[in-house]
Coordinates of N, CA and C in Angstrom, one line a residue:
M1300 N 98.6 126.2 187.6 CA 99.5 126.9 186.5 C 100.1 125.8 185.9
S1301 N 100.7 126.2 184.9 CA 101.0 125.1 183.6 C 102.6 125.6 183.3
Y1302 N 103.5 124.5 183.6 CA 105.0 124.7 183.2 C 105.5 124.3 181.8
T1303 N 104.2 123.2 181.2 CA 104.4 122.4 179.8 C 103.9 122.9 178.8
G1304 N 102.9 124.3 178.3 CA 103.0 124.7 177.1 C 104.1 124.6 176.2
T1305 N 105.2 125.4 176.5 CA 106.5 125.4 175.5 C 107.0 124.3 175.4
V1306 N 107.1 123.1 176.3 CA 107.8 121.7 175.8 C 106.5 121.2 175.5
W1307 N 105.1 121.1 175.6 CA 104.5 120.5 174.7 C 104.5 120.8 173.2
F1308 N 104.4 122.1 173.2 CA 105.1 122.8 171.5 C 106.0 122.6 170.8
L1309 N 107.1 122.2 171.5 CA 108.4 121.9 171.0 C 108.0 120.1 170.8
A1310 N 107.4 119.8 171.6 CA 106.9 118.2 171.4 C 106.5 117.6 170.0
A1311 N 105.7 118.6 169.9 CA 104.8 118.6 168.7 C 105.6 118.8 167.5
L1312 N 106.1 119.6 167.3 CA 107.2 119.6 166.6 C 108.2 118.7 165.7
F1313 N 109.3 117.9 167.1 CA 110.0 116.9 166.7 C 109.2 116.0 166.4
F1314 N 107.8 115.5 167.1 CA 107.4 114.1 166.2 C 106.6 114.6 164.5
S1315 N 106.3 116.3 164.7 CA 105.9 116.5 163.3 C 107.3 116.3 161.9
L1316 N 108.4 116.8 162.5 CA 109.4 116.5 162.1 C 109.7 115.4 161.5
F1317 N 109.2 113.9 162.9 CA 109.6 112.6 162.1 C 108.4 112.2 161.3
V1318 N 107.4 112.5 161.2 CA 106.7 112.4 160.2 C 106.9 113.2 158.6
L1319 N 107.1 114.3 158.6 CA 107.5 115.1 157.2 C 108.9 114.5 156.8
Y1320 N 110.1 114.4 157.6 CA 111.2 114.5 157.2 C 111.9 113.5 156.3
P1321 N 111.5 112.4 156.3 CA 111.1 110.9 155.2 C 110.6 111.4 153.7
I1322 N 109.4 111.9 154.2 CA 108.7 112.2 152.9 C 109.0 113.8 152.0
V1323 N 109.4 114.7 153.0 CA 110.2 115.7 152.7 C 111.3 115.9 151.9
R1324 N 111.9 115.0 152.3 CA 113.6 114.5 151.9 C 113.6 113.8 150.2
R1325 N 112.5 112.7 150.3 CA 112.0 112.4 149.1 C 111.8 112.9 147.8
Y1326 N 110.5 113.5 148.5 CA 109.2 114.0 147.7 C 109.3 115.4 147.6
Y1327 N 110.4 116.1 148.0 CA 110.1 117.7 148.5 C 109.4 118.4 147.4
D1328 N 109.5 118.5 145.5 CA 108.9 119.1 144.6 C 107.8 118.5 144.8
V1329 N 107.2 117.5 144.7 CA 105.6 117.0 144.4 C 105.0 117.3 146.1
Y1330 N 105.7 117.6 147.4 CA 105.3 117.8 148.6 C 105.0 119.2 148.5
I1331 N 105.9 120.1 147.6 CA 105.3 121.7 147.8 C 104.1 121.9 146.8
K1332 N 104.3 121.3 145.5 CA 103.5 121.4 144.3 C 102.1 121.6 145.0
Y1333 N 101.8 120.2 145.1 CA 100.5 119.3 145.2 C 99.5 119.3 146.7
F1334 N 101.3 119.2 147.6 CA 100.1 118.9 148.6 C 100.3 119.6 149.9
S1335 N 101.2 120.5 149.6 CA 101.7 121.5 150.7 C 100.2 122.4 151.2
L1336 N 99.3 123.5 150.0 CA 98.3 124.1 150.5 C 97.9 123.5 151.0
P1337 N 97.0 122.1 150.4 CA 96.0 121.3 151.1 C 95.9 120.9 152.5
I1338 N 97.2 120.7 152.9 CA 97.6 120.4 154.2 C 97.2 121.3 155.2
V1339 N 98.0 122.5 154.8 CA 97.8 123.6 155.9 C 96.5 124.3 155.4
L1340 N 95.6 124.3 154.8 CA 94.1 124.6 154.7 C 93.3 123.6 155.9
L1341 N 93.7 122.0 155.4 CA 93.1 121.2 156.1 C 93.8 121.3 157.6
N1342 N 95.1 121.1 158.2 CA 94.8 121.1 158.9 C 94.7 122.6 160.2
M1343 N 94.8 123.5 159.6 CA 94.3 124.8 160.4 C 93.2 124.5 160.3
G1344 N 92.4 124.1 159.5 CA 90.9 124.7 159.6 C 90.5 123.7 160.5
Y1345 N 91.1 122.2 160.9 CA 90.5 121.6 161.6 C 90.7 122.1 163.1
V1346 N 92.2 122.2 163.2 CA 92.3 122.7 164.5 C 91.5 124.3 165.1
M1347 N 91.0 125.2 164.0 CA 90.3 126.0 164.3 C 89.0 126.0 164.7
R1348 N 88.1 124.9 163.8 CA 87.2 124.1 164.1 C 86.7 123.5 165.3
I1349 N 88.0 122.6 166.0 CA 87.4 122.6 166.9 C 87.7 123.2 168.4
F1350 N 89.3 124.5 168.5 CA 89.2 124.7 169.7 C 88.9 126.4 169.1
H1351 N 88.4 126.9 168.1 CA 88.3 127.9 167.5 C 89.4 129.0 168.0
S1352 N 90.9 128.2 168.0 CA 91.4 129.2 167.9 C 92.7 127.9 167.5
F1353 N 94.0 128.5 167.8 CA 94.9 127.4 167.3 C 95.8 127.3 168.7
E1354 N 95.1 127.6 169.9 CA 95.4 127.0 171.1 C 95.3 125.3 171.3
A1355 N 95.9 124.8 170.4 CA 95.5 122.7 170.3 C 96.2 122.2 171.7
E1356 N 95.4 121.2 172.1 CA 95.3 120.9 173.5 C 96.2 119.6 173.3
P1357 N 97.3 119.1 174.2 CA 97.7 117.7 173.8 C 97.2 117.1 174.1
F1358 N 95.9 116.3 173.3 CA 95.2 115.3 173.5 C 95.0 114.3 172.2
F1359 N 94.6 113.0 172.2 CA 94.2 112.6 170.6 C 92.6 112.1 171.3
N1360 N 92.4 113.2 169.6 CA 90.8 112.1 169.4 C 90.6 110.8 168.8
S1361 N 89.4 111.3 168.0 CA 88.9 110.3 167.3 C 90.2 110.1 166.1
F1362 N 90.4 108.3 166.2 CA 91.5 107.9 164.9 C 92.6 108.8 165.2
L1363 N 93.1 108.7 166.8 CA 94.4 108.9 166.9 C 94.6 110.4 166.4
I1364 N 94.1 111.2 166.1 CA 94.5 112.5 165.9 C 94.4 113.5 166.7
N1365 N 96.1 114.3 166.5 CA 96.5 114.6 167.5 C 96.1 116.1 167.1
P1366 N 95.9 117.0 167.7 CA 95.5 118.4 166.9 C 97.0 119.2 167.1
G1367 N 97.4 119.2 168.3 CA 98.6 119.6 168.2 C 99.8 119.4 167.2
I1368 N 99.7 117.8 166.6 CA 101.1 117.7 165.9 C 100.5 118.2 164.5
L1369 N 98.9 118.0 164.5 CA 98.4 118.4 163.1 C 98.8 120.0 162.7
R1370 N 98.6 120.9 163.8 CA 99.1 122.3 163.6 C 100.7 122.7 163.6
A1371 N 101.2 121.8 163.9 CA 103.1 121.4 164.2 C 103.3 121.1 162.2
I1372 N 102.5 120.5 162.3 CA 102.7 119.9 160.6 C 102.4 121.0 159.3
A1373 N 101.2 121.7 159.9 CA 101.1 123.1 159.2 C 101.8 124.2 159.3
M1374 N 102.6 124.5 160.4 CA 103.4 125.4 160.7 C 105.0 125.1 159.8
L1375 N 105.1 123.9 160.5 CA 106.6 123.6 159.1 C 106.2 123.4 157.9
T1376 N 105.1 123.1 157.6 CA 105.2 123.4 155.9 C 104.6 124.8 155.1
L1377 N 104.4 125.5 156.1 CA 104.1 127.3 156.6 C 105.3 127.4 156.3
G1378 N 106.9 126.9 156.8 CA 107.6 127.6 156.7 C 108.2 127.1 155.1
M1379 N 108.0 126.0 155.0 CA 108.9 125.6 153.6 C 108.3 126.3 152.3
L1380 N 107.1 127.4 152.7 CA 106.3 127.4 151.6 C 106.6 128.9 151.4
V1381 N 107.7 129.4 153.1 CA 107.9 131.0 153.1 C 109.6 131.0 152.1
G1382 N 110.0 130.0 152.4 CA 111.4 129.4 151.6 C 111.1 129.7 149.8
E1383 N 110.1 128.9 149.9 CA 109.6 128.5 148.4 C 109.2 130.0 147.2
L1384 N 108.6 131.1 147.9 CA 108.2 132.2 147.8 C 108.8 132.9 147.7
S1385 N 109.6 133.2 148.8 CA 110.4 134.1 149.1 C 111.7 134.0 147.8
D1386 N 112.0 132.9 147.2 CA 112.9 132.5 146.7 C 112.6 133.3 145.4
K1387 N 111.4 132.7 144.8 CA 110.6 133.0 143.5 C 110.6 134.7 143.8
L1388 N 110.3 135.3 144.7 CA 110.1 136.4 144.9 C 111.4 137.4 145.0
K1389 N 112.3 136.4 145.3 CA 113.8 137.4 145.1 C 114.4 137.2 143.5
N1390 N 113.7 136.8 143.2 CA 114.3 136.2 141.4 C 113.8 137.4 140.6
L1391 N 112.6 137.8 141.0 CA 112.0 139.0 140.1 C 112.3 140.4 140.5
K1392 N 113.0 141.1 139.5 CA 113.1 142.3 139.0 C 112.0 143.4 139.3
L1393 N 111.8 144.0 140.6 CA 110.8 145.1 140.5 C 111.5 146.3 140.6
S1394 N 110.8 147.0 140.2 CA 110.4 148.5 140.1 C 110.3 149.2 141.5
R1395 N 110.7 150.6 141.7 CA 110.7 151.5 143.2 C 109.5 151.2 143.4
S1396 N 108.6 151.3 142.5 CA 106.9 151.4 143.4 C 106.3 150.2 143.5
G1397 N 107.1 148.9 143.2 CA 106.9 147.8 143.6 C 107.5 147.4 145.1
K1398 N 108.6 148.0 144.6 CA 109.4 147.9 146.6 C 108.6 148.2 147.3
V1399 N 108.3 149.2 147.3 CA 107.2 150.6 148.0 C 106.0 149.7 148.4
I1400 N 105.5 148.6 147.8 CA 104.3 148.4 148.0 C 104.9 147.1 149.1
L1401 N 105.2 146.6 148.5 CA 106.1 145.2 149.8 C 106.4 145.5 150.6
T1402 N 107.1 146.6 150.8 CA 107.9 147.2 152.1 C 106.5 147.5 152.8
T1403 N 105.4 148.5 152.4 CA 104.4 148.6 153.2 C 103.7 147.8 153.4
A1404 N 103.6 146.8 152.5 CA 102.6 145.2 153.1 C 103.2 144.6 154.3
E1405 N 105.0 144.8 154.0 CA 105.6 144.0 155.2 C 105.6 144.8 156.5
L1406 N 105.3 146.2 156.6 CA 105.7 147.0 157.7 C 104.1 146.6 158.4
I1407 N 102.9 146.3 157.4 CA 101.5 146.3 157.8 C 101.4 145.6 158.3
S1408 N 102.1 144.1 158.1 CA 101.7 142.5 158.6 C 102.2 142.6 159.8
Y1409 N 103.1 143.2 159.8 CA 103.7 143.2 161.6 C 103.5 143.8 162.2
I1410 N 102.5 145.3 161.9 CA 101.9 145.9 163.2 C 100.9 145.3 163.4
F1411 N 99.9 144.8 162.6 CA 98.9 143.9 162.6 C 99.2 142.8 163.7
A1412 N 99.8 142.0 163.2 CA 100.3 140.8 163.9 C 100.9 141.3 165.1
F1413 N 101.4 142.3 165.9 CA 102.4 142.5 166.6 C 101.0 142.6 167.8
A1414 N 99.9 143.9 167.3 CA 98.8 144.6 167.6 C 97.8 143.2 168.6
F1415 N 98.1 141.9 167.2 CA 96.9 140.7 167.8 C 97.5 140.0 169.2
M1416 N 98.9 140.3 168.6 CA 99.4 139.1 170.0 C 99.5 140.1 171.3
I1417 N 99.0 141.2 171.4 CA 98.6 141.9 172.4 C 97.3 141.5 172.9
A1418 N 96.7 141.4 172.0 CA 94.9 141.5 172.8 C 94.3 140.4 172.2
C1419 N 95.4 138.8 171.6 CA 94.6 137.5 171.9 C 94.8 136.8 173.1
R1420 N 94.6 137.4 174.2 CA 93.8 136.4 175.0 C 92.5 136.5 175.7
S1421 N 92.0 137.6 174.5 CA 90.4 137.1 174.4 C 89.7 136.4 173.8
D1422 N 88.6 135.4 174.2 CA 88.6 134.5 173.0 C 87.6 134.8 172.2
P1423 N 86.8 136.3 172.0 CA 86.7 136.8 170.5 C 87.6 137.1 169.6
V1424 N 88.6 137.5 170.4 CA 90.0 137.9 169.0 C 90.9 136.3 168.6
K1425 N 90.4 135.6 169.5 CA 91.5 134.0 169.2 C 90.6 134.0 168.1
R1426 N 89.6 134.0 167.9 CA 88.6 133.3 166.8 C 89.7 133.9 165.4
F1427 N 90.4 134.8 165.2 CA 91.1 135.4 164.5 C 92.7 134.7 164.6
D1428 N 93.0 134.0 164.8 CA 94.0 133.5 164.9 C 94.5 133.0 163.5
Y1429 N 93.9 133.0 162.6 CA 94.1 132.0 161.5 C 94.6 133.8 160.8
A1430 N 94.2 134.6 161.0 CA 94.5 136.3 159.9 C 95.4 136.3 161.0
A1431 N 96.5 136.3 161.7 CA 97.6 136.3 162.3 C 98.6 136.0 161.8
V1432 N 98.1 134.3 161.7 CA 99.0 133.9 160.7 C 99.5 133.7 158.8
I1433 N 98.1 134.2 158.6 CA 98.0 135.1 156.7 C 99.4 136.1 157.0
L1434 N 99.0 137.1 158.1 CA 99.9 138.2 158.2 C 101.5 137.9 158.1
I1435 N 101.6 137.0 159.3 CA 103.2 137.0 159.4 C 103.7 136.0 158.2
F1436 N 103.0 135.3 157.6 CA 103.5 134.2 156.4 C 103.8 135.4 155.3
I1437 N 103.0 136.5 155.2 CA 102.9 137.4 154.1 C 104.2 138.5 154.3
G1438 N 104.5 138.9 156.0 CA 105.9 139.6 156.1 C 106.9 138.9 156.2
L1439 N 107.2 137.8 156.1 CA 108.5 136.9 156.4 C 108.4 136.6 155.0
V1440 N 107.5 136.1 154.2 CA 107.6 135.8 152.8 C 108.6 137.4 152.0
I1441 N 108.4 138.4 152.0 CA 108.9 139.6 152.0 C 110.2 139.8 152.3
T1442 N 110.2 139.6 153.9 CA 111.3 139.8 154.2 C 112.2 139.0 154.1
V1443 N 112.2 137.9 154.0 CA 113.4 136.9 153.4 C 113.8 137.3 151.8
S1444 N 112.7 137.9 150.8 CA 113.2 138.2 149.8 C 113.5 139.2 149.2
E1445 N 114.5 139.9 150.7 CA 115.5 141.2 150.6 C 114.4 141.9 149.5
H1446 N 113.8 142.2 149.3 CA 112.9 143.2 147.9 C 112.5 144.7 149.1
S1447 N 112.4 144.3 150.3 CA 111.8 145.2 151.6 C 112.9 146.6 151.6
Y1448 N 112.4 147.7 151.5 CA 113.7 149.0 151.5 C 114.0 149.1 152.9
F1449 N 113.5 148.1 154.2 CA 114.1 147.7 155.5 C 115.6 146.3 155.1
N1450 N 115.1 146.1 154.5 CA 116.6 144.8 154.0 C 117.8 146.0 154.2
G1451 N 118.5 144.8 155.7 CA 119.9 145.0 156.1 C 119.5 146.2 157.3
K1452 N 118.3 147.2 157.5 CA 118.2 148.0 158.1 C 118.8 147.8 159.5
F1453 N 118.6 146.3 160.1 CA 118.7 146.0 161.5 C 119.7 145.1 161.5
D1454 N 120.8 145.3 160.5 CA 121.9 144.2 161.2 C 123.2 145.4 161.8
N1455 N 122.9 144.8 163.0 CA 123.8 145.5 163.7 C 123.7 144.7 165.3
R1456 N 124.4 145.2 166.0 CA 124.9 144.3 167.3 C 123.3 144.6 168.0
F1457 N 122.5 145.3 168.0 CA 121.2 144.9 169.1 C 120.4 144.3 168.0
S1458 N 120.3 144.5 167.6 CA 119.3 143.5 166.3 C 119.7 142.1 166.7
L1459 N 121.2 141.8 166.5 CA 121.7 140.7 166.9 C 121.1 139.9 168.2
F1460 N 121.6 140.9 169.2 CA 120.9 140.2 170.8 C 119.9 140.2 170.8
L1461 N 118.8 140.8 170.2 CA 117.6 140.8 170.8 C 117.0 139.2 169.5
G1462 N 117.9 138.5 168.1 CA 117.3 137.8 167.4 C 117.9 136.6 168.3
K1463 N 118.9 136.4 169.5 CA 119.9 135.7 170.3 C 118.9 135.5 171.4
S1464 N 118.3 136.7 171.8 CA 117.1 136.7 172.8 C 116.1 136.3 172.8
S1465 N 115.7 136.0 171.6 CA 114.5 135.5 170.9 C 113.8 134.2 171.4
M1466 N 115.2 133.1 171.4 CA 114.7 131.8 171.9 C 115.0 131.7 173.5
I1467 N 115.4 132.5 173.7 CA 115.3 132.6 175.6 C 114.0 133.0 175.7
L1468 N 113.6 133.8 175.3 CA 112.3 134.1 175.9 C 110.8 133.2 175.3
F1469 N 111.4 132.4 174.5 CA 110.3 131.7 174.0 C 110.7 130.5 174.6
M1470 N 111.4 130.2 175.2 CA 111.7 129.2 176.2 C 111.4 129.2 177.7
T1471 N 110.8 130.8 178.2 CA 110.5 131.0 179.5 C 109.6 131.9 179.7
H1472 N 108.6 132.0 178.5 CA 107.7 133.2 178.4 C 106.2 132.4 178.8
Y1473 N 106.3 131.4 178.9 CA 104.7 130.6 178.8 C 104.6 130.9 180.7
F1474 N 105.3 130.2 181.4 CA 104.8 130.7 182.5 C 104.1 132.2 183.4
W1475 N 105.0 132.8 182.6 CA 104.9 134.2 182.9 C 103.7 134.7 182.5
V1476 N 103.6 134.5 181.2 CA 102.7 135.6 180.2 C 101.1 134.6 181.3
H1477 N 101.7 133.2 181.1 CA 100.2 132.7 181.8 C 99.2 132.8 182.8
N1478 N 100.3 133.1 183.9 CA 99.8 132.9 185.1 C 100.5 134.1 186.0
I1479 N 101.0 135.5 185.4 CA 101.1 136.7 185.6 C 99.9 137.2 186.9
K1480 N 98.3 136.8 186.2 CA 97.6 137.9 187.0 C 97.2 136.8 187.9
E1481 N 97.3 135.3 187.9 CA 97.4 134.4 189.3 C 98.4 134.8 190.6
L1482 N 99.7 135.3 189.8 CA 100.5 135.8 190.6 C 100.1 137.1 191.5
T1483 N 99.8 138.2 190.6 CA 99.5 139.1 190.9 C 98.7 139.3 192.2
L1484 N 97.6 138.6 192.0 CA 96.0 138.1 192.8 C 96.4 137.8 194.1
R1485 N 97.7 136.6 193.6 CA 97.8 135.8 195.2 C 98.9 136.8 196.2
F1486 N 100.2 137.9 195.5 CA 100.8 138.4 196.5 C 100.4 139.6 196.0
T1487 N 99.3 140.8 195.8 CA 98.8 141.9 195.9 C 97.0 141.7 196.5
G1488 N 96.8 140.8 195.9 CA 95.1 141.0 196.4 C 94.5 141.5 195.2
H1489 N 94.9 141.3 194.1 CA 94.1 142.4 193.0 C 94.9 141.8 191.7
D1490 N 93.6 141.6 190.8 CA 94.4 141.6 189.3 C 94.3 142.5 188.2
D1491 N 93.7 143.6 188.2 CA 93.3 144.3 187.5 C 95.1 144.7 186.4
I1492 N 95.0 144.3 186.1 CA 96.0 144.5 185.2 C 95.9 144.1 183.5
G1493 N 96.3 145.4 183.2 CA 96.0 145.2 181.4 C 96.7 144.5 180.8
N1494 N 96.5 144.4 179.4 CA 97.1 143.7 178.7 C 98.6 144.2 178.1
I1495 N 99.0 145.5 177.9 CA 99.9 146.0 177.6 C 100.9 146.1 178.9
E1496 N 100.4 146.1 180.0 CA 101.2 146.1 181.4 C 102.1 144.1 181.6
L1497 N 100.3 143.4 181.2 CA 100.8 141.6 181.1 C 101.8 141.3 180.2
L1498 N 101.7 142.2 178.8 CA 102.9 141.5 178.2 C 104.6 142.0 178.4
L1499 N 104.2 143.3 179.1 CA 105.6 144.1 179.0 C 106.6 143.1 180.4
I1500 N 105.6 142.6 181.8 CA 105.9 142.5 183.2 C 106.1 140.9 182.4
G1501 N 105.6 139.8 182.1 CA 105.5 139.1 181.2 C 106.3 138.4 181.0
Y1502 N 106.9 140.0 179.9 CA 108.1 139.4 178.8 C 109.8 140.0 179.8
A1503 N 109.8 140.8 180.8 CA 110.8 141.1 181.9 C 111.1 139.8 182.2
L1504 N 110.0 139.4 183.0 CA 110.4 138.1 183.9 C 110.8 137.4 183.4
S1505 N 110.6 136.6 181.9 CA 110.9 135.8 181.1 C 111.8 136.1 180.4
F1506 N 112.7 137.2 180.5 CA 113.6 137.6 179.8 C 114.5 137.1 181.1
I1507 N 114.8 137.6 182.6 CA 115.2 137.8 183.6 C 115.8 136.2 183.9
T1508 N 114.6 135.3 183.7 CA 114.3 133.7 183.8 C 115.5 133.2 183.4
G1509 N 115.2 133.4 181.6 CA 115.8 133.0 180.7 C 117.5 133.3 181.0
I1510 N 118.1 134.6 181.1 CA 119.1 134.5 181.8 C 119.8 133.6 182.7
A1511 N 119.1 133.6 183.8 CA 119.5 132.7 185.0 C 119.3 131.0 184.2
V1512 N 118.9 130.9 183.4 CA 118.9 129.6 182.8 C 120.2 129.2 181.8
Y1513 N 120.2 130.7 181.1 CA 121.7 130.6 180.5 C 122.8 130.1 181.1
F1514 N 122.9 130.6 182.1 CA 124.3 130.7 182.9 C 124.2 129.2 183.6
V1515 N 122.9 128.7 184.1 CA 123.0 127.5 184.4 C 123.2 126.6 183.5
G1516 N 123.1 126.7 182.4 CA 123.0 125.8 181.3 C 124.1 125.5 181.1
L1517 N 125.6 127.2 181.0 CA 126.7 126.9 181.1 C 127.7 126.3 181.6
A1518 N 127.0 126.4 183.1 CA 127.5 125.6 184.5 C 127.5 124.4 184.3
I1519 N 126.4 124.0 183.5 CA 126.1 122.0 183.3 C 127.1 121.9 181.7
R1520 N 127.2 122.6 181.2 CA 127.8 122.1 180.3 C 129.6 121.9 180.8
K1521 N 130.0 123.3 181.1 CA 131.4 123.0 182.0 C 131.2 121.7 182.7
V1522 N 130.3 121.1 183.6 CA 130.4 120.2 184.1 C 130.5 118.8 183.3
F1523 N 129.9 119.2 182.6 CA 129.9 117.8 181.9 C 131.3 117.7 180.7
Y1524 N 131.5 118.7 180.2 CA 133.2 119.0 179.2 C 133.9 118.0 180.4
K1525 N 134.3 118.7 181.6 CA 135.3 118.2 182.3 C 134.8 116.9 183.2
I1526 N 133.9 116.1 183.1 CA 133.8 115.0 183.5 C 134.2 113.3 182.1
K1527 N 133.9 114.3 181.1 CA 133.9 113.9 179.6 C 135.4 114.1 179.1
D1528 N 135.9 114.9 179.8 CA 138.2 114.6 179.6 C 138.0 113.9 180.1
M1529 N 137.6 113.5 181.8 CA 138.6 113.1 182.6 C 138.4 111.5 182.2
I1530 N 136.7 111.3 181.6 CA 136.4 109.8 181.1 C 137.7 109.6 179.9
V1531 N 138.2 110.8 179.2 CA 138.6 110.0 178.0 C 140.1 110.1 178.3
L1532 N 140.7 110.8 179.1 CA 141.9 110.7 180.0 C 142.2 108.8 180.6
S1533 N 141.2 109.1 181.5 CA 141.6 107.9 182.1 C 141.5 106.4 181.0
E1534 N 141.1 106.5 179.9 CA 140.8 105.5 179.1 C 142.3 105.2 177.6
K1535 N 143.1 106.5 178.1 CA 143.8 106.5 177.5 C 145.2 105.5 178.3
P1536 N 145.6 104.8 177.3 CA 146.6 103.5 177.8 C 147.9 103.9 178.1
A1537 N 148.1 103.9 179.3 CA 150.0 104.6 180.2 C 151.0 104.5 178.8
C1538 N 151.7 105.5 179.0 CA 153.0 105.1 178.3 C 154.2 104.3 178.6
S1539 N 154.5 103.6 177.8 CA 155.5 102.2 178.9 C 157.0 103.4 178.8

């Protein structure tokens, strides 16, 4: 059972930021115009060629190339492309039919991406990871451009709660989703659980774990600030 999948993914993102930040900060326009798309295609193509999916493992192969960091660089670059393309799309004046087309494309992208997420545990489906990334990319560009008829429809407290909960689910989901079958077999003697049940049970347990971790974090933060205040008070000179 692995506890480190999410930790490794975040570590790869941080390492990638160390590589990208000084370059993009100084040469942003050049990077976006001339290097972003080739880097995305080459990095993702390399990872797909080696692993037949985007589940890059944390090891260094020939020439000290780390597939996980290559994937992270590609994902961060895709995020920058989303921002660039959505800004250009936002500045366009679209007719009603144009907005209908974009809204339909956005909805289809998210529906197929969600369906892929449910089915992606099987090896044949993992070979189409790149398709899911393309779909999410298209959907995000349309969403951020604010041309969709769904724009503003989810500006409510429940959606805000889901947005805040998404990080909790991301940080805690890996163990449950990847090991729920083993745990079911251990405690019940059978593991005949479907993908939908696996998804629902895994994320329910992830959410419960996330809430527990959240309150533990609050307790640690209170202790930290209490110790900090005690140190500050002890360092203040006594009034004469």
